[in-house]
XYZ file of C-alpha atoms in Angstrom:
137
model
C 0.000 0.000 0.000
C 1.583 3.148 -1.191
C 4.981 1.409 -1.582
C 6.979 2.530 -4.590
C 8.225 -0.039 -7.096
C 11.861 0.752 -6.281
C 11.234 0.284 -2.550
C 9.331 -2.944 -3.164
C 12.131 -4.360 -5.331
C 14.743 -3.358 -2.793
C 12.871 -4.953 0.080
C 12.241 -8.309 -1.655
C 15.660 -9.773 -0.926
C 19.152 -8.986 0.254
C 21.515 -7.043 -1.964
C 25.155 -8.035 -1.793
C 27.874 -6.162 -3.606
C 31.502 -7.256 -3.515
C 33.910 -4.557 -4.620
C 37.513 -5.317 -5.510
C 39.579 -3.739 -8.272
C 40.027 -6.848 -10.415
C 36.969 -8.921 -9.565
C 33.520 -9.334 -10.977
C 30.664 -7.852 -8.990
C 27.773 -10.107 -7.972
C 24.414 -8.918 -6.766
C 21.547 -10.910 -5.305
C 18.294 -9.112 -5.935
C 14.838 -10.631 -5.565
C 16.334 -14.138 -5.412
C 18.090 -13.864 -8.797
C 21.838 -13.750 -9.408
C 22.895 -10.925 -11.672
C 26.385 -10.803 -13.088
C 27.507 -7.221 -13.506
C 30.265 -6.030 -15.803
C 33.786 -6.811 -14.570
C 35.624 -3.893 -13.022
C 38.647 -4.580 -15.224
C 39.051 -6.244 -18.608
C 39.477 -10.002 -18.462
C 42.978 -11.293 -19.155
C 43.615 -12.522 -22.676
C 43.093 -16.230 -23.222
C 46.117 -18.341 -24.179
C 46.132 -18.999 -27.901
C 48.907 -20.038 -30.228
C 47.301 -17.626 -32.724
C 49.139 -14.782 -30.952
C 52.469 -16.436 -31.763
C 53.547 -15.520 -35.285
C 56.256 -17.810 -36.648
C 56.849 -19.367 -33.228
C 57.470 -15.979 -31.593
C 55.061 -15.149 -28.779
C 55.311 -11.384 -28.336
C 53.954 -10.432 -24.911
C 52.468 -7.255 -26.413
C 50.279 -9.362 -28.701
C 48.734 -10.742 -25.496
C 48.073 -7.326 -23.968
C 51.315 -6.382 -22.187
C 51.897 -2.626 -22.073
C 55.581 -2.427 -21.215
C 55.094 1.094 -19.879
C 56.462 0.397 -16.397
C 53.116 1.397 -14.855
C 50.710 -1.377 -15.840
C 51.103 -4.829 -14.309
C 51.656 -7.170 -17.262
C 51.402 -10.493 -15.397
C 48.201 -11.719 -17.094
C 49.533 -10.951 -20.578
C 52.961 -12.467 -19.906
C 51.451 -15.645 -18.463
C 49.022 -15.906 -21.400
C 51.925 -15.585 -23.848
C 53.915 -18.229 -21.919
C 50.895 -20.576 -21.986
C 50.502 -20.036 -25.730
C 54.198 -20.778 -26.195
C 53.784 -24.030 -24.254
C 50.963 -24.991 -26.644
C 53.233 -24.713 -29.694
C 54.179 -28.130 -31.019
C 57.847 -27.314 -31.674
C 58.432 -24.633 -29.043
C 59.353 -21.048 -29.750
C 60.372 -17.720 -28.282
C 58.769 -15.673 -25.510
C 59.602 -12.149 -26.630
C 59.777 -8.977 -24.561
C 60.253 -6.324 -27.267
C 62.321 -3.205 -26.684
C 60.859 0.267 -26.503
C 60.328 2.659 -29.360
C 61.446 6.204 -30.116
C 64.187 5.968 -27.504
C 61.714 5.171 -24.701
C 62.624 1.881 -22.983
C 59.992 -0.791 -22.395
C 59.531 -1.911 -18.784
C 57.405 -5.009 -18.148
C 56.144 -5.652 -14.593
C 55.288 -9.294 -13.947
C 55.044 -11.933 -11.277
C 57.012 -15.158 -11.893
C 56.215 -17.154 -15.016
C 56.774 -20.770 -15.989
C 58.716 -21.165 -19.227
C 58.355 -24.780 -20.342
C 60.791 -26.893 -22.332
C 61.468 -25.865 -25.923
C 60.843 -22.266 -24.901
C 63.423 -19.519 -25.260
C 63.190 -16.243 -23.349
C 64.311 -13.217 -25.366
C 64.492 -9.729 -23.879
C 65.388 -7.258 -26.617
C 67.710 -4.285 -26.175
C 65.753 -1.426 -24.643
C 63.509 -3.754 -22.611
C 63.555 -4.493 -18.881
C 61.549 -7.168 -17.082
C 60.778 -6.407 -13.431
C 59.848 -9.413 -11.347
C 60.110 -10.787 -7.849
C 60.624 -14.105 -6.134
C 57.160 -14.115 -4.549
C 54.101 -15.021 -6.580
C 52.574 -11.572 -6.245
C 50.480 -10.006 -8.981
C 52.449 -6.756 -8.851
C 56.220 -7.237 -8.474
C 56.621 -3.681 -7.199
C 54.462 -4.184 -4.097
């Protein structure tokens, strides 16, 4: 009686919102699960298609190499794609351009057999010994 639609919908069931920078938000409203848009783009899926001629360039998998972005998801996706190649290949960290060095921030990766790690001139890979998402934390 005299209850607005918005108030009625809000009072039907609990509303739960989980907020974290890299997670998907879930809400329970009126007994239904709603999947909201992720708060950050999903990491690229491993695919040998990103490896041209057996060279898996981490930038083709979304690495920025700007020293600010954490490139762990892209680097791990490139390493997984390299592992899927039948005859192995190269995991490439390309150098910078226009005299600006490339700096890749990543947690540890697993380079499988038949994989070669190549860091070009003008590129730096920052990592750590702990399995942390951001090596600079």
